[in-house]
Short mmCIF file of C-alpha atoms in Angstrom, two decimals:
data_model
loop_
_atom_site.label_atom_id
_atom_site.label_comp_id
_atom_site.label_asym_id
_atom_site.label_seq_id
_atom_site.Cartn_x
_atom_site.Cartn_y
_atom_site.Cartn_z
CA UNK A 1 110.81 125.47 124.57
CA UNK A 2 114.03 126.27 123.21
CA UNK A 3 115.17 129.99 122.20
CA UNK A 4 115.80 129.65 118.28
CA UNK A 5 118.58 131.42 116.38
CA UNK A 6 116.62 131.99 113.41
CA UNK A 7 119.21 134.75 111.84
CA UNK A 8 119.94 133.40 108.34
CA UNK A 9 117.40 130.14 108.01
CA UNK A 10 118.26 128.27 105.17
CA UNK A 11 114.93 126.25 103.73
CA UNK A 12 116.74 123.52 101.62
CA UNK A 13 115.09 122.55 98.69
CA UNK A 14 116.46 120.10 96.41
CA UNK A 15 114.39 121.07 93.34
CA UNK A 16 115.75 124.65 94.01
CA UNK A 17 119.13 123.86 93.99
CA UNK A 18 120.53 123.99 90.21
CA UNK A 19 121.25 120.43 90.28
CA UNK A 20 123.80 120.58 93.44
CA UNK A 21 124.06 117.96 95.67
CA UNK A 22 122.12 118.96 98.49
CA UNK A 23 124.20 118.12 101.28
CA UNK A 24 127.12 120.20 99.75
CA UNK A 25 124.66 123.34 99.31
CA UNK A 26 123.56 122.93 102.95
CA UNK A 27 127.08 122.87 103.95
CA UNK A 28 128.27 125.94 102.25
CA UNK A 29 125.38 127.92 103.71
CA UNK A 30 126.53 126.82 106.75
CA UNK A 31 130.01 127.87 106.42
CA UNK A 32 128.83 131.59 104.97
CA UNK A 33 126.32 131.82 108.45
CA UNK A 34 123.25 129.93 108.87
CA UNK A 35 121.82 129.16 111.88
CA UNK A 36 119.19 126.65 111.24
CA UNK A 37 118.14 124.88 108.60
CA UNK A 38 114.90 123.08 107.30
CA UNK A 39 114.26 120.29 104.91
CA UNK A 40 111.34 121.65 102.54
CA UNK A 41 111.05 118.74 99.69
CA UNK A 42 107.24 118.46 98.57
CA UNK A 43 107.85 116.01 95.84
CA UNK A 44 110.38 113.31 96.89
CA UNK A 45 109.13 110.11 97.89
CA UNK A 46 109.33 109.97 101.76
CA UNK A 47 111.99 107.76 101.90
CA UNK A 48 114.21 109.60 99.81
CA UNK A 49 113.67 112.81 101.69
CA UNK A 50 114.39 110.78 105.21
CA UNK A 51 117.41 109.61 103.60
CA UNK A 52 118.09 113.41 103.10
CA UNK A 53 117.95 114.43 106.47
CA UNK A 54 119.49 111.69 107.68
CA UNK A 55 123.12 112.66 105.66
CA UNK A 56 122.19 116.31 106.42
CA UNK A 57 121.84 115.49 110.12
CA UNK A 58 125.02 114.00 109.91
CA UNK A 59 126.77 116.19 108.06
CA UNK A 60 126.23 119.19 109.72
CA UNK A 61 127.18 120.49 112.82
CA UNK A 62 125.32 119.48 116.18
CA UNK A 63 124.82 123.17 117.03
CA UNK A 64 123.17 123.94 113.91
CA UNK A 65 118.86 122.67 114.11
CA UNK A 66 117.73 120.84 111.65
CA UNK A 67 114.04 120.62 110.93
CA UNK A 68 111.86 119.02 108.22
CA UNK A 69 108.60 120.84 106.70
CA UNK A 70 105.60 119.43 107.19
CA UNK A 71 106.55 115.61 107.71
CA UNK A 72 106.50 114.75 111.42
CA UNK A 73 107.15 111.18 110.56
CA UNK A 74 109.98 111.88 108.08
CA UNK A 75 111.37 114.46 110.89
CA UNK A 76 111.16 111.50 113.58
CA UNK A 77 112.64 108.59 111.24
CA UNK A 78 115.52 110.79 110.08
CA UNK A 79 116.15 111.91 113.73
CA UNK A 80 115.67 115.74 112.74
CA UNK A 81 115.84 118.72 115.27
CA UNK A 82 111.87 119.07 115.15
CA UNK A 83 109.26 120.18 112.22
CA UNK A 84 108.29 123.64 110.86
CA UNK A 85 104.72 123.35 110.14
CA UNK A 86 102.20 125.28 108.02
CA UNK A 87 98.05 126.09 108.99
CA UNK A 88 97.28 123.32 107.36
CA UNK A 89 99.69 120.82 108.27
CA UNK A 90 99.81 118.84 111.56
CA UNK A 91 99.08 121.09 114.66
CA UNK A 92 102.32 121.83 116.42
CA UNK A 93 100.23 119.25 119.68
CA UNK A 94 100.19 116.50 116.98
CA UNK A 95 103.85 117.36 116.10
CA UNK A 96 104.77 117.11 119.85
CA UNK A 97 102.62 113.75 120.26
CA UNK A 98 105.01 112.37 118.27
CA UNK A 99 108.42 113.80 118.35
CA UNK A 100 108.64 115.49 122.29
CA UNK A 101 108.84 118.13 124.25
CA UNK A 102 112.62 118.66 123.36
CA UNK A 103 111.84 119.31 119.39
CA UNK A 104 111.89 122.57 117.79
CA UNK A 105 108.77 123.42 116.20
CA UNK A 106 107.77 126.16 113.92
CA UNK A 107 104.62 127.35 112.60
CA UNK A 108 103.89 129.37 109.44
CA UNK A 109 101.51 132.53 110.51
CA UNK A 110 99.52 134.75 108.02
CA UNK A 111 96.83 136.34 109.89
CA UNK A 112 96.87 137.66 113.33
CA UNK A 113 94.25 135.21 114.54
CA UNK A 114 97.03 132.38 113.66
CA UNK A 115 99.08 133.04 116.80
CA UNK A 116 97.22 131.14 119.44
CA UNK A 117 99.09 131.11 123.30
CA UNK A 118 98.91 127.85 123.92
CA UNK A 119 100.14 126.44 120.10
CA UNK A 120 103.60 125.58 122.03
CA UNK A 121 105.82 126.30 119.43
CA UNK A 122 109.56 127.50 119.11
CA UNK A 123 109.26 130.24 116.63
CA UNK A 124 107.36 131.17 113.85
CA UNK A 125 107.86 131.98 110.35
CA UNK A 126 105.85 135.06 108.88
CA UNK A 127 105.27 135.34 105.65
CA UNK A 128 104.26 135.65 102.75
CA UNK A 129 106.72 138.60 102.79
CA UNK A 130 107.53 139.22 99.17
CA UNK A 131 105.95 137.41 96.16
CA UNK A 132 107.96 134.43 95.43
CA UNK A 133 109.44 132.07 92.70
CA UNK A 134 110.29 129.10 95.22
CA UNK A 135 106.81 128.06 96.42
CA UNK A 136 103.24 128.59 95.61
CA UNK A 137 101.63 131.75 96.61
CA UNK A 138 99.30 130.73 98.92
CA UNK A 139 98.39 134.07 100.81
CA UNK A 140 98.76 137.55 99.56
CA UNK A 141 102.58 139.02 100.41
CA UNK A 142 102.55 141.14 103.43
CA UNK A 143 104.93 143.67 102.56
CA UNK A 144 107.15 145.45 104.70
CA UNK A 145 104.19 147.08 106.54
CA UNK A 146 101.90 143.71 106.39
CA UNK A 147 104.73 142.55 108.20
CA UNK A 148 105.46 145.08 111.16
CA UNK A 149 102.14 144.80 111.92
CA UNK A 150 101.90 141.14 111.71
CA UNK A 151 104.99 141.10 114.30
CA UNK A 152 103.28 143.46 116.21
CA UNK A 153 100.16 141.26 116.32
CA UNK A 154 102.60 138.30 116.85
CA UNK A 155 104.62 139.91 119.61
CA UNK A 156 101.36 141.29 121.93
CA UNK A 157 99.80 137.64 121.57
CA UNK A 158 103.22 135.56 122.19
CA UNK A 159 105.63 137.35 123.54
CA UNK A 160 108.98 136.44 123.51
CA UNK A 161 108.49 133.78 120.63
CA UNK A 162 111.22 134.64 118.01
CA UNK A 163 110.10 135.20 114.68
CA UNK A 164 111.61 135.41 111.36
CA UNK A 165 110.08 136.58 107.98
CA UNK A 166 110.14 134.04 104.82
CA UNK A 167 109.48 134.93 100.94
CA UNK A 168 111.24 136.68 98.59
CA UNK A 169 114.01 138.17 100.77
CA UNK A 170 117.32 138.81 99.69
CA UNK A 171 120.10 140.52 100.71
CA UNK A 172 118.86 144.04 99.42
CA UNK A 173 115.70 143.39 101.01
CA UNK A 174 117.18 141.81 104.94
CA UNK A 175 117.74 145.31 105.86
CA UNK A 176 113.80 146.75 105.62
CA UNK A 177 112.69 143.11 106.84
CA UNK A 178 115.40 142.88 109.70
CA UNK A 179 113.77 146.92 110.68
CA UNK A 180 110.11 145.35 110.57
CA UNK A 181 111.07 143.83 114.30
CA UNK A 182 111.62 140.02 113.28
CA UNK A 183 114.96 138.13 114.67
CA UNK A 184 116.22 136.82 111.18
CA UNK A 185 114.95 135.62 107.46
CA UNK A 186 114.08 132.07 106.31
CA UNK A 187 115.86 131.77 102.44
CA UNK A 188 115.04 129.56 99.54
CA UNK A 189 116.33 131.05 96.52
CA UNK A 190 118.75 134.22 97.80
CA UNK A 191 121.06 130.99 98.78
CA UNK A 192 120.13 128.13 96.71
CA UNK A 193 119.96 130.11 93.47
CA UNK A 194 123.39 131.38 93.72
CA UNK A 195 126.34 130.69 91.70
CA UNK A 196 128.45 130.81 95.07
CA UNK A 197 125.96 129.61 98.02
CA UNK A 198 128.89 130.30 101.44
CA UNK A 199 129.13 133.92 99.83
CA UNK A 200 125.26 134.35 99.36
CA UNK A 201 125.16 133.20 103.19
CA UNK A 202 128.45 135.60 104.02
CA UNK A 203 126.20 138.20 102.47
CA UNK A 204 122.98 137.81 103.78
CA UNK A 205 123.89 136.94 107.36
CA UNK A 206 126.35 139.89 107.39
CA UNK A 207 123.13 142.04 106.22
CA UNK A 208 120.97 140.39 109.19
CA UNK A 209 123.50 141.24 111.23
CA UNK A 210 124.30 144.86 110.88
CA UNK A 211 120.45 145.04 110.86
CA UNK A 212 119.94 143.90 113.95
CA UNK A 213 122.94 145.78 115.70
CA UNK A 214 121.23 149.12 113.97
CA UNK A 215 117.54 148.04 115.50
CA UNK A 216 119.29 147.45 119.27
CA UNK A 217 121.24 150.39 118.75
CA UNK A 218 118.04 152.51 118.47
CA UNK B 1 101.13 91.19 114.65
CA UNK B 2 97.39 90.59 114.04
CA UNK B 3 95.56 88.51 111.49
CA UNK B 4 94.25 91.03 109.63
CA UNK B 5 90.81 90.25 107.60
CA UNK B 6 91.61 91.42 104.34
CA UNK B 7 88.65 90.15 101.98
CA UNK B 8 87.25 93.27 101.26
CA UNK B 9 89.35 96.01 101.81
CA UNK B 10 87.95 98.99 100.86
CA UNK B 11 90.48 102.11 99.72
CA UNK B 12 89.02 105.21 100.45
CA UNK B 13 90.33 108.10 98.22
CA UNK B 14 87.91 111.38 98.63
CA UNK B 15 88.30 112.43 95.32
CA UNK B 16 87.26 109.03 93.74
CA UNK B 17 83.78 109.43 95.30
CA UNK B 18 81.85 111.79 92.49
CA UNK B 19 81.35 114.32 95.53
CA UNK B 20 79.80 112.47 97.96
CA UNK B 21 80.33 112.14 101.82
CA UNK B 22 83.43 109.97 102.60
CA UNK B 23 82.06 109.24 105.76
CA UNK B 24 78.92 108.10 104.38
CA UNK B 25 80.28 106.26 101.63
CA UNK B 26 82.53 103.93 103.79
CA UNK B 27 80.02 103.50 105.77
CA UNK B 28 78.14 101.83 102.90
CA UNK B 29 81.05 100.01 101.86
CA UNK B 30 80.99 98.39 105.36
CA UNK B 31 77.49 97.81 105.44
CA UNK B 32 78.03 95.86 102.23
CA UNK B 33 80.70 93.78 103.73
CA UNK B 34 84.10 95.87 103.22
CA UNK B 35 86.64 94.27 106.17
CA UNK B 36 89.38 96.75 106.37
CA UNK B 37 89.24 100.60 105.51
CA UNK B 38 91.92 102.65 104.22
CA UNK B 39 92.10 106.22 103.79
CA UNK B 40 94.08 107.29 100.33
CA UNK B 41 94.39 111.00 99.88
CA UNK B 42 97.64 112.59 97.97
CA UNK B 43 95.48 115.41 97.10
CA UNK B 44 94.33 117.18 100.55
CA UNK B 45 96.30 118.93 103.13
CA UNK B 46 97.27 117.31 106.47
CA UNK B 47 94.49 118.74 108.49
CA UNK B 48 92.31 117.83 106.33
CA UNK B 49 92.84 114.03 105.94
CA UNK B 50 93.43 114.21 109.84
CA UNK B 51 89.96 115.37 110.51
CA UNK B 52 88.31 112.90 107.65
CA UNK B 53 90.72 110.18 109.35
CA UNK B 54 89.19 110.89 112.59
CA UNK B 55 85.70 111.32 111.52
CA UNK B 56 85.67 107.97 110.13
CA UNK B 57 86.93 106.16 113.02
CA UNK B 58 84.48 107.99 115.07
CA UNK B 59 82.25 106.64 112.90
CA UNK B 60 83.13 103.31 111.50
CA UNK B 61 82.34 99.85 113.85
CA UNK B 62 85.25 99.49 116.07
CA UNK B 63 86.13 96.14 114.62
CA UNK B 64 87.03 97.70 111.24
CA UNK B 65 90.31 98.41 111.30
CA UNK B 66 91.05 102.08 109.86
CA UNK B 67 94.62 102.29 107.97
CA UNK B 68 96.05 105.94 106.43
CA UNK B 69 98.16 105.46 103.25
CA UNK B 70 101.79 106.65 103.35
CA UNK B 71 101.21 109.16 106.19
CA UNK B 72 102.58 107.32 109.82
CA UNK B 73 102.36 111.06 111.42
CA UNK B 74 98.59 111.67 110.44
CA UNK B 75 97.69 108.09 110.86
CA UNK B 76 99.18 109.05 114.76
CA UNK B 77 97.62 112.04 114.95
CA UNK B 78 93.82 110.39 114.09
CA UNK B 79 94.20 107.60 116.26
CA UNK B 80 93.89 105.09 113.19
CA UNK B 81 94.60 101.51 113.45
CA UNK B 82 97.85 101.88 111.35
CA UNK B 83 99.17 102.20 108.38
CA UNK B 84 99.42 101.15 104.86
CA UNK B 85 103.15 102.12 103.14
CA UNK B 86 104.55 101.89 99.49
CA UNK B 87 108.35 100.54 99.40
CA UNK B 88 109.25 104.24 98.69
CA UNK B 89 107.19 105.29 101.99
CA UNK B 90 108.91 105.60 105.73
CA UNK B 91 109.98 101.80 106.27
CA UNK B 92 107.56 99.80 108.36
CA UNK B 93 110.49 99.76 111.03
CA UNK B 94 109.91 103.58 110.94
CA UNK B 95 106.62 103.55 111.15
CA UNK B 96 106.33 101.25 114.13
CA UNK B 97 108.05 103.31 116.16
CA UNK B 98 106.15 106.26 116.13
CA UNK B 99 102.60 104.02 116.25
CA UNK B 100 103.62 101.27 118.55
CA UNK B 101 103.72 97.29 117.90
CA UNK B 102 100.28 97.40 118.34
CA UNK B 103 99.61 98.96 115.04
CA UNK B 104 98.36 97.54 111.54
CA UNK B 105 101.30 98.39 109.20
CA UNK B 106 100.61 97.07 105.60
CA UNK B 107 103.23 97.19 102.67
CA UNK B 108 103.14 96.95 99.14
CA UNK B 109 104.38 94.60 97.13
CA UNK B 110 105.09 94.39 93.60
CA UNK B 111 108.82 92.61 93.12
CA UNK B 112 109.76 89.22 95.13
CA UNK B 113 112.92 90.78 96.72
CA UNK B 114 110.89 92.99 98.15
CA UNK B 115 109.15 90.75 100.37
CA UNK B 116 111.82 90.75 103.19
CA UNK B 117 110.94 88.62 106.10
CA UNK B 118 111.92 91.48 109.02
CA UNK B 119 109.54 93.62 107.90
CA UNK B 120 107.26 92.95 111.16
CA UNK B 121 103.95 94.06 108.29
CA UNK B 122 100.70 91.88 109.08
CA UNK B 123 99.47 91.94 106.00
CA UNK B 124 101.24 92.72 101.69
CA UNK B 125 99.47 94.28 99.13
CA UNK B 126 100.17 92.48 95.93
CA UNK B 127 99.81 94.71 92.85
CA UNK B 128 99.35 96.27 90.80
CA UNK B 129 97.16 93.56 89.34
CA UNK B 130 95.77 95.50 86.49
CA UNK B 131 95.66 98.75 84.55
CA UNK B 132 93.92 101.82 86.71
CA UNK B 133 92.71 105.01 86.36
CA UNK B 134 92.60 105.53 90.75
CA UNK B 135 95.99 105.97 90.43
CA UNK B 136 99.38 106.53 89.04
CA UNK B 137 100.79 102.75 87.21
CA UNK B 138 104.14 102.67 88.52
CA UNK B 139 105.31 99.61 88.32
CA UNK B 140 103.53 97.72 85.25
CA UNK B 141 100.24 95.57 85.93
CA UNK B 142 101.17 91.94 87.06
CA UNK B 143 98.52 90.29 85.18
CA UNK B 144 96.25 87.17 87.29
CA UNK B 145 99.51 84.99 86.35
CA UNK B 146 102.40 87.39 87.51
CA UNK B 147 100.11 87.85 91.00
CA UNK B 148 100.08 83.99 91.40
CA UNK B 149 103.86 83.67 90.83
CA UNK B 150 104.34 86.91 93.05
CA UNK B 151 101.88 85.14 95.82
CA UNK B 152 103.62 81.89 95.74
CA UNK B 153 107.30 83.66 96.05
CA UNK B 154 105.50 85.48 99.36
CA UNK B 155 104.38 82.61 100.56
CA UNK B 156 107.80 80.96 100.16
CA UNK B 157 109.01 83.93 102.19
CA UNK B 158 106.62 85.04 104.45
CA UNK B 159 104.30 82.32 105.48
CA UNK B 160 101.55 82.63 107.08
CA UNK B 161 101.25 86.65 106.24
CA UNK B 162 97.95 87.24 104.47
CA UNK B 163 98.09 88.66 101.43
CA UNK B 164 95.18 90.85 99.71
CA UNK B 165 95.84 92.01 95.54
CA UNK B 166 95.05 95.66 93.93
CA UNK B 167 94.07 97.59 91.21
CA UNK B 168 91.65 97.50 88.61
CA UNK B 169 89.82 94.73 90.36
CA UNK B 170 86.56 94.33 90.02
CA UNK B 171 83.32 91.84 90.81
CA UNK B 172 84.22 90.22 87.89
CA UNK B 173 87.67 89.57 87.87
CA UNK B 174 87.41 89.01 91.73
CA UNK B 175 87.03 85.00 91.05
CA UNK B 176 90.19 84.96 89.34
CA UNK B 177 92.42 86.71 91.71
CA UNK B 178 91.35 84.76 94.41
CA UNK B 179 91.71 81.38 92.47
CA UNK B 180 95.60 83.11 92.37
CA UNK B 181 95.94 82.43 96.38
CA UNK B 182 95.40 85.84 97.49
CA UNK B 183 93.21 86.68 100.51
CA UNK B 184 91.10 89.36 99.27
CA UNK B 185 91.03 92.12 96.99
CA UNK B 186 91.72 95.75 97.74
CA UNK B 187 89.75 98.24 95.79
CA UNK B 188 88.79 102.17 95.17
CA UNK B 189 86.93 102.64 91.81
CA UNK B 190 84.74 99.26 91.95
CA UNK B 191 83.37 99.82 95.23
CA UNK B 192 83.14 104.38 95.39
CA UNK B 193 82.67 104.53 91.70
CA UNK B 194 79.17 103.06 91.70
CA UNK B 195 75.99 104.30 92.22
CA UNK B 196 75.09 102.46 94.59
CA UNK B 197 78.28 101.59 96.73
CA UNK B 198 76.54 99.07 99.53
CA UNK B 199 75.21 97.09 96.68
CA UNK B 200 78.28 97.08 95.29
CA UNK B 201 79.93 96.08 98.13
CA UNK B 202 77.79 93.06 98.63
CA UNK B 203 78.46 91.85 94.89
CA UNK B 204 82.20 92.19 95.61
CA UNK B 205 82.44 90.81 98.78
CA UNK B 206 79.76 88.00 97.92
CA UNK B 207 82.38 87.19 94.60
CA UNK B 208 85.42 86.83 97.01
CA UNK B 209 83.39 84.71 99.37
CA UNK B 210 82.60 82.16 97.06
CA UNK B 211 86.10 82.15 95.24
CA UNK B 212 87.78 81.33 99.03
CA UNK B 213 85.26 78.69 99.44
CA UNK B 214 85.67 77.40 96.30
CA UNK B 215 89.53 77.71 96.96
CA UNK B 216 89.30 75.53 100.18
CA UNK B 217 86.83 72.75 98.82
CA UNK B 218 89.82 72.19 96.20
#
């Protein structure tokens, strides 16, 4: 398994992006800082969303992941990174069946009892953090406590996955999330919403940042 | 590619079934005769249709081929026979490569030009046929004339692939999409609609039987 940079992790969503071409918006939040970046299109046709990744893939720089939600056979036509996966999506084996040992894989994890040893995944994404506008509820948000404990939870059962928190963060919010003990936050709207997506990025990645320096300085 | 027996194929869609037992209810639909089984769920999460995928192959006589609709990744992960894709679904290409050459891959067709002859499918869905309340129209319903004029064109192209027409066919239009040189008729509400889906298997299958004999005594 591969160590994941999972600082500023831009979920693209085309529905979510004013109308912007999405290969440009992925680009600029490039530019302003992320580090990895997933494909999260639940109502595309497949083949429109592996023609997606494809000019993502190919537009963006080699050292930057690219993964697609869900779709393990959109993720293998489009010759993505790997797949970040929900509870109720593939299991991360079946993901690995099909795409191989070198793919990143992610996994969504609510509960505790979600983070199972031998899932061999890459990282995963906690959340519900904060309620959110950019996908359905689902779970209850954790909260800033929900989620230090959750990372807790995570950390004693799977130690040293990275993690990073997803829903409803901004750049306001990175700071409290970023002191909860998780390695960077997965973004929807607090890039795609923005009038200026490479500053949103500039902003939230510098807020990771500082974050993190402030948690190792401690 | 293998000659795929396409007189009764039977499209399994959970929610079409007025709450009873998917596994039990294809299981009638093969006891009346159904040839080919595919599973047909937009609804349900991943998991799920993996584990109803996988229950019905467990269950189902080994010589009925088991296809999953649009899904190449959960039709991998279930061990079915193969797949069945839309021309907006991964390309068959695509989906060969995750499931091997061994693998049923179906397409459907509704437009000439789209019956492209390095497609490597074993078998096209012609259709829609008629008006349907299983599913979304789409494109418009070709009527028992358009279907013959759409056979003939895939014939022209394709020759020998077998060919099987759907939506909104039932017992009693069977006769006359056969007598359009189609192979067999695919089918959701006619067969898990009825009360009593073996019986109404046997009528179907027993109407298609007789309009292919009838067909080759001409």
């Amino acid at each position: 398994m591969k160590r994941s940079d999972l600082r500023l992790y831009a979920v693209a969503t085309p529905q979510a992006m004013r109308g912007r071409d999405p290969v440009e918006a992925v680009l600029a939040a490039i530019a302003g800082g992320a580090t990895l970046v997933q494909v999260r299109d639940k109502e595309s046709d497949a083949r429109a969303t592996v023609e997606l990744t494809r000019a993502l893939r190919a537009a963006m720089p080699r050292e930057v992941p690219l993964l697609v939600n869900d779709r393990v056979d959109i993720a293998h036509a489009a010759g993505a990174d790997g797949v970040h996966l929900g509870q109720r999506d593939l299991s991360p084996a079946a993901a690995r069946a099909v795409l191989g040992n070198q793919a990143l894989v992610g996994l969504t994890i609510h509960h505790p009892h979600e983070a199972v040893a031998d899932a061999r995944i890459d990282y995963a994404g906690l959340g519900p953090v904060f309620a959110t506008s950019s996908k359905d509820p689902g779970d209850p948000p954790l909260g800033i406590d929900g989620l230090r404990a959750l990372r807790a939870a995570v950390r004693e059962r799977l130690e040293p996955l990275p993690v990073c928190a997803i829903a409803g963060i901004d750049r306001d919010r990175a700071p409290a999330v970023i002191g909860a003990g998780v390695d960077g936050v997965a973004v929807i709207g607090a890039l795609f919403h923005a009038d200026d997506i490479a500053a949103a990025a500039v902003a939230l990645r510098t807020a990771v940042d500082q974050a993190l320096a402030k948690r190792t300085r401690r």
